[in-house]
Amino acid sequence: MINREWHLLSRPVGWPKPEDFALVETEVPAPGAGQVLVRNKYLSVDPYMRGRMSAAKSYTAPFELGKVMQGGAVGEVIESNAEGIEAGDHVLHFFGWREYAVMDAKHAVKVDPEAAPLSTYLGVLGMTGLTAYAGLLRTASFKEGDVVFVSGAAGAVGSQVGQIAKLLGASRVIGSAGSDEKVKLLVEEYGFDAAFNYKSGPVAEQLRAAAPDGIDVYFDNVGGDHLEAAIGSLNQGGRIAVCGMISVYNNTEPAPGPKNLARLIQTRGRIEGFLVGDHYDLQPQFVAEVGPWVASGRLKYRETVVEGIENNLEAFLGVLRGDNTGKMIVKL
């Protein structure tokens, strides 16, 4: 069988360019002892992947030049040489950016396509959902009655953060997004109390108007002027959970930090970054609490679906541009 897979040819400087990548045809190897062969059905593209395209030292190894990239994927096992996994099973794994993947069975987690659509295991019930849950509850120490501000609020993580906060008793939830259409979605479908288009005016001014009594929690997906605005509106004892900073991922020069960090002294505020990989112990609690919300429709989600492995790169670039509403998924 022929496999199509995306290789990184050169490390992008600034915005990634198509010539930094190549869609390569390879032969699908047979699985060895203890391995499975999976036909991928859905692939995930996420902002953090931009960091792995750089050679800079980070929390995970960079993608290797001239080799296939990695990412979340869910697919069907078509051949198995491992106990506990059979042909026809569906598994979640981390060998995306390709049509077929061979892996040790220990890297494949069985999922149930009858319990939820396969694509949700990459989003609302997968790493994306756990990121929202862990960042809000553990890192930001959310408590009932908090006023919560979320940037990138129409994205896969942000939309869940706001909804989980409302379901757990936030007194007010505010979101920022990059279009009037997304702002409408946040308020009318996701139940945010207020939302604004950050392109329509200074973020600090729009946040003060939406949260005149300040904020207790800021879930940061954007960085830059959003982080500075949140610090300016932070109440005493406020907490900021830094999940991502998509506004600076393609910068070629270091971005200046917030000018008002000294305000954290006055507010006794706290900023803490986090990685979802440090919080997998919350997975059972997350599934037990969030799963029924999804099943009942109390927690809503959107997916932006792009079809075809040949469009995997464009889907990734779309995430960096903010083209997606909810989780960006590539369907094979």
Coordinates of C-alpha atoms in Angstrom, one line a residue:
M1 CA 0.0 0.0 0.0
I2 CA 1.1 3.6 -0.7
N3 CA 1.0 6.1 2.2
R4 CA 0.9 9.8 1.8
E5 CA 2.5 11.7 4.7
W6 CA 3.6 15.3 5.4
H7 CA 7.4 16.0 5.9
L8 CA 9.0 19.1 7.3
L9 CA 11.7 20.2 4.8
S10 CA 12.9 23.4 6.4
R11 CA 12.3 25.3 9.6
P12 CA 9.9 28.2 9.0
V13 CA 11.0 31.7 9.7
G14 CA 8.0 33.8 10.6
W15 CA 4.8 32.4 9.0
P16 CA 5.2 28.9 7.7
K17 CA 5.3 28.7 3.9
P18 CA 4.2 25.8 1.6
E19 CA 7.7 25.3 0.5
D20 CA 8.8 24.4 4.0
F21 CA 6.7 21.1 3.7
A22 CA 6.2 18.3 1.3
L23 CA 3.5 15.7 0.8
V24 CA 5.5 12.5 0.3
E25 CA 4.5 9.0 -0.9
T26 CA 6.0 6.1 1.0
E27 CA 5.3 2.4 1.3
V28 CA 3.2 1.3 4.2
P29 CA 5.4 -1.1 6.3
A30 CA 3.9 -4.3 7.8
P31 CA 3.4 -4.2 11.6
G32 CA 5.9 -6.2 13.6
A33 CA 5.4 -8.1 16.9
G34 CA 3.4 -6.1 19.3
Q35 CA 2.4 -3.5 16.7
V36 CA -0.7 -2.4 14.9
L37 CA -1.4 -0.9 11.5
V38 CA -4.0 1.9 11.6
R39 CA -5.8 3.6 8.7
N40 CA -6.3 7.1 10.0
K41 CA -9.8 8.6 9.7
Y42 CA -9.4 12.0 11.4
L43 CA -6.3 14.1 12.1
S44 CA -5.8 17.0 14.5
V45 CA -4.0 20.2 13.7
D46 CA -3.2 22.5 16.6
P47 CA -1.3 25.8 17.3
Y48 CA 1.4 24.1 19.4
M49 CA 2.6 22.3 16.3
R50 CA 4.2 25.6 15.2
G51 CA 6.6 25.5 18.1
R52 CA 7.7 22.0 17.1
M53 CA 8.7 23.2 13.7
S54 CA 11.4 25.3 15.3
A55 CA 14.7 24.0 16.5
A56 CA 14.5 26.0 19.7
K57 CA 14.6 24.1 23.0
S58 CA 11.1 23.5 24.3
Y59 CA 9.0 21.1 26.4
T60 CA 9.0 18.6 23.6
A61 CA 11.3 17.6 20.8
P62 CA 11.1 19.5 17.5
F63 CA 10.0 17.8 14.3
E64 CA 12.9 16.3 12.5
L65 CA 13.7 17.7 9.1
G66 CA 13.0 15.3 6.2
K67 CA 10.7 13.1 8.3
V68 CA 7.0 12.8 8.8
M69 CA 5.5 15.1 11.4
Q70 CA 3.3 14.0 14.3
G71 CA -0.1 14.9 15.8
G72 CA -3.2 13.5 17.3
A73 CA -5.2 11.1 15.1
V74 CA -7.9 8.5 15.4
G75 CA -8.4 5.6 13.1
E76 CA -9.3 2.0 12.4
V77 CA -7.0 -0.9 13.1
I78 CA -6.6 -2.9 9.9
E79 CA -3.9 -5.3 11.1
S80 CA -2.8 -6.2 14.6
N81 CA 0.0 -8.3 16.0
A82 CA -0.7 -7.2 19.6
E83 CA -2.8 -8.6 22.3
G84 CA -5.8 -6.6 23.4
I85 CA -6.3 -4.8 20.0
E86 CA -8.0 -6.4 17.0
A87 CA -8.6 -5.5 13.4
G88 CA -11.7 -3.4 13.3
D89 CA -11.0 -1.6 16.6
H90 CA -10.7 2.2 16.6
V91 CA -7.8 3.8 18.4
L92 CA -6.6 7.2 19.4
H93 CA -2.8 7.8 18.9
F94 CA -0.2 10.5 18.1
F95 CA 0.9 9.4 14.6
G96 CA -1.0 11.9 12.5
W97 CA 0.0 13.9 9.4
R98 CA -0.3 10.6 7.4
E99 CA -2.9 8.3 6.0
Y100 CA -1.6 5.1 7.6
A101 CA 0.4 4.6 10.7
V102 CA 2.3 1.6 12.2
M103 CA 3.0 1.8 16.0
D104 CA 3.6 -0.2 19.1
A105 CA 0.2 -1.1 20.6
K106 CA 1.2 0.7 23.8
H107 CA 0.9 4.0 21.9
A108 CA -2.7 3.3 20.8
V109 CA -5.8 3.8 23.1
K110 CA -9.0 2.2 22.1
V111 CA -12.0 4.4 21.7
D112 CA -15.7 3.6 21.2
P113 CA -17.3 5.0 18.0
E114 CA -20.7 4.1 19.4
A115 CA -20.3 6.3 22.5
A116 CA -19.3 9.4 20.6
P117 CA -18.3 10.5 17.1
L118 CA -14.7 9.6 16.4
S119 CA -13.7 13.2 15.8
T120 CA -14.7 14.2 19.3
Y121 CA -11.8 12.1 20.7
L122 CA -9.5 14.7 19.2
G123 CA -11.5 17.6 20.6
V124 CA -14.2 18.0 23.1
L125 CA -13.6 14.6 24.7
G126 CA -9.9 14.5 24.0
M127 CA -6.7 16.5 24.7
T128 CA -8.5 19.7 23.8
G129 CA -11.2 19.2 26.4
L130 CA -8.8 18.1 29.1
T131 CA -6.7 21.2 28.4
A132 CA -9.7 23.4 29.1
Y133 CA -10.7 21.5 32.1
A134 CA -7.3 21.2 33.8
G135 CA -6.3 24.8 33.0
L136 CA -9.5 26.3 34.4
L137 CA -10.0 24.1 37.5
R138 CA -6.4 23.3 38.5
T139 CA -4.1 26.0 37.1
A140 CA -6.6 28.9 37.5
S141 CA -8.2 27.5 40.6
F142 CA -11.6 28.4 39.4
K143 CA -14.3 28.7 42.1
E144 CA -18.0 29.3 41.9
G145 CA -18.9 33.0 41.5
D146 CA -15.7 33.9 39.6
V147 CA -15.8 36.3 36.7
V148 CA -13.9 34.6 33.9
F149 CA -12.3 36.1 30.7
V150 CA -11.2 33.8 27.9
S151 CA -9.2 34.8 24.8
G152 CA -9.4 32.8 21.6
A153 CA -12.9 31.9 23.0
A154 CA -14.4 30.6 19.8
G155 CA -11.5 28.1 19.4
A156 CA -11.5 24.5 20.4
V157 CA -10.1 25.1 23.9
G158 CA -11.5 28.5 24.6
S159 CA -15.1 27.6 23.8
Q160 CA -15.0 24.8 26.3
V161 CA -13.4 26.9 29.0
G162 CA -16.2 29.4 28.9
Q163 CA -18.9 26.8 28.9
I164 CA -17.4 24.7 31.7
A165 CA -17.1 27.9 33.8
K166 CA -20.8 28.7 33.3
L167 CA -21.8 25.1 34.1
L168 CA -19.8 25.3 37.3
G169 CA -21.3 28.6 38.5
A170 CA -19.2 31.5 37.1
S171 CA -21.0 34.7 37.8
R172 CA -19.9 36.1 34.4
V173 CA -18.0 34.8 31.4
I174 CA -16.5 37.1 28.8
G175 CA -14.8 36.0 25.6
S176 CA -12.8 37.6 22.8
A177 CA -12.8 36.4 19.2
G178 CA -11.7 37.6 15.8
S179 CA -15.0 38.2 14.0
D180 CA -18.5 39.4 14.7
E181 CA -19.8 36.0 13.6
K182 CA -17.8 34.3 16.3
V183 CA -18.8 36.8 18.9
K184 CA -22.5 36.1 18.1
L185 CA -21.7 32.3 18.4
L186 CA -20.2 32.8 21.9
V187 CA -23.2 34.6 23.3
E188 CA -26.1 32.9 21.5
E189 CA -24.9 29.3 21.4
Y190 CA -22.2 28.9 24.0
G191 CA -23.9 31.0 26.6
F192 CA -21.1 33.5 27.3
D193 CA -22.5 36.6 29.1
A194 CA -20.5 39.0 26.9
A195 CA -18.1 38.8 24.0
F196 CA -16.2 41.2 21.8
N197 CA -14.3 41.3 18.5
Y198 CA -10.7 42.2 19.4
K199 CA -10.3 43.7 15.9
S200 CA -12.9 46.3 16.6
G201 CA -11.0 48.3 19.1
P202 CA -8.4 48.2 22.0
V203 CA -8.7 45.0 23.9
A204 CA -8.3 46.7 27.3
E205 CA -11.2 49.1 26.6
Q206 CA -13.5 46.4 25.4
L207 CA -12.7 44.2 28.3
R208 CA -13.4 47.0 30.8
A209 CA -16.7 47.6 29.2
A210 CA -17.6 43.9 29.3
A211 CA -16.3 43.4 32.8
P212 CA -16.8 46.7 34.7
D213 CA -16.2 45.0 38.0
G214 CA -13.0 43.3 36.9
I215 CA -12.1 39.7 36.4
D216 CA -11.0 36.9 38.7
V217 CA -9.7 34.4 36.1
Y218 CA -8.1 34.9 32.7
F219 CA -7.6 31.9 30.5
D220 CA -4.9 33.0 28.0
N221 CA -4.8 31.5 24.5
V222 CA -3.4 34.6 22.8
G223 CA -0.9 36.6 24.8
G224 CA 0.1 40.1 23.7
D225 CA -2.4 42.8 24.2
H226 CA -4.9 40.4 25.7
L227 CA -2.6 39.4 28.5
E228 CA -1.8 43.0 29.3
A229 CA -5.5 43.9 29.3
A230 CA -6.3 41.0 31.6
I231 CA -3.7 42.1 34.1
G232 CA -5.2 45.6 34.0
S233 CA -8.7 44.2 34.9
L234 CA -7.5 41.6 37.4
N235 CA -9.3 41.7 40.8
Q236 CA -7.5 41.1 44.0
G237 CA -6.4 37.5 44.2
G238 CA -6.9 37.0 40.4
R239 CA -5.4 34.1 38.6
I240 CA -4.1 33.8 35.0
A241 CA -3.6 30.4 33.3
V242 CA -1.4 30.6 30.3
C243 CA -2.4 27.9 27.8
G244 CA -1.0 29.4 24.6
M245 CA 0.1 32.6 23.0
I246 CA -0.8 32.3 19.4
S247 CA -0.3 36.0 18.7
V248 CA 3.5 35.5 19.0
Y249 CA 4.1 32.1 17.5
N250 CA 5.2 33.4 14.1
N251 CA 7.2 36.4 15.4
T252 CA 10.8 36.7 14.2
E253 CA 11.8 38.9 17.1
P254 CA 10.9 38.5 20.8
A255 CA 7.6 40.0 21.7
P256 CA 7.6 42.7 24.4
G257 CA 6.1 41.7 27.7
P258 CA 3.1 43.3 29.4
K259 CA 3.9 46.8 30.6
N260 CA 1.8 46.5 33.7
L261 CA 3.2 43.5 35.5
A262 CA 3.7 45.6 38.6
R263 CA 0.0 45.5 39.0
L264 CA 0.3 41.9 40.2
I265 CA 1.8 43.2 43.4
Q266 CA -1.2 45.3 44.1
T267 CA -3.7 42.6 43.2
R268 CA -1.7 39.7 44.7
G269 CA -2.3 38.2 41.3
R270 CA -0.8 35.0 39.9
I271 CA 0.3 34.0 36.4
E272 CA 1.0 30.3 35.8
G273 CA 1.7 28.4 32.6
F274 CA 0.6 24.8 32.1
L275 CA 0.8 21.8 29.8
V276 CA -2.0 19.3 29.5
G277 CA 0.6 16.5 29.7
D278 CA 1.1 17.3 33.4
H279 CA -2.5 16.7 34.2
Y280 CA -3.5 13.4 32.7
D281 CA -4.4 12.2 36.3
L282 CA -7.5 14.3 35.8
Q283 CA -8.7 12.3 32.8
P284 CA -11.1 10.0 34.6
Q285 CA -12.6 13.0 36.5
F286 CA -12.8 15.0 33.3
V287 CA -14.6 12.2 31.3
A288 CA -17.0 11.5 34.2
E289 CA -18.0 15.1 34.5
V290 CA -17.8 16.5 31.0
G291 CA -19.0 13.4 29.1
P292 CA -22.6 13.6 30.3
W293 CA -22.7 17.4 29.5
V294 CA -21.7 16.6 25.9
A295 CA -24.1 13.7 25.7
S296 CA -27.0 15.8 27.0
G297 CA -26.2 18.8 24.8
R298 CA -25.5 21.1 27.8
L299 CA -21.9 21.5 26.6
K300 CA -21.9 22.4 22.9
Y301 CA -19.0 22.1 20.5
R302 CA -18.2 23.0 16.9
E303 CA -15.8 21.4 14.5
T304 CA -14.3 22.9 11.3
V305 CA -13.7 19.9 9.1
V306 CA -11.3 20.0 6.1
E307 CA -11.3 17.0 3.8
G308 CA -8.2 15.2 2.4
I309 CA -4.6 14.6 3.5
E310 CA -3.6 16.9 0.7
N311 CA -5.2 19.8 2.6
N312 CA -3.6 19.0 6.0
L313 CA -1.1 21.8 5.8
E314 CA -3.7 24.4 4.7
A315 CA -5.9 23.3 7.7
F316 CA -2.9 23.9 10.0
L317 CA -2.2 27.3 8.5
G318 CA -5.9 28.1 9.0
V319 CA -5.6 27.4 12.7
L320 CA -2.8 30.0 12.9
R321 CA -5.0 32.5 11.0
G322 CA -8.0 31.8 13.2
D323 CA -10.1 30.5 10.3
N324 CA -11.6 27.7 12.5
T325 CA -14.6 27.8 14.7
G326 CA -14.1 25.2 17.4
K327 CA -11.7 22.2 16.7
M328 CA -10.0 22.1 13.4
I329 CA -10.2 18.5 12.1
V330 CA -8.9 16.9 8.9
K331 CA -11.1 14.1 7.6
L332 CA -9.4 11.4 5.5

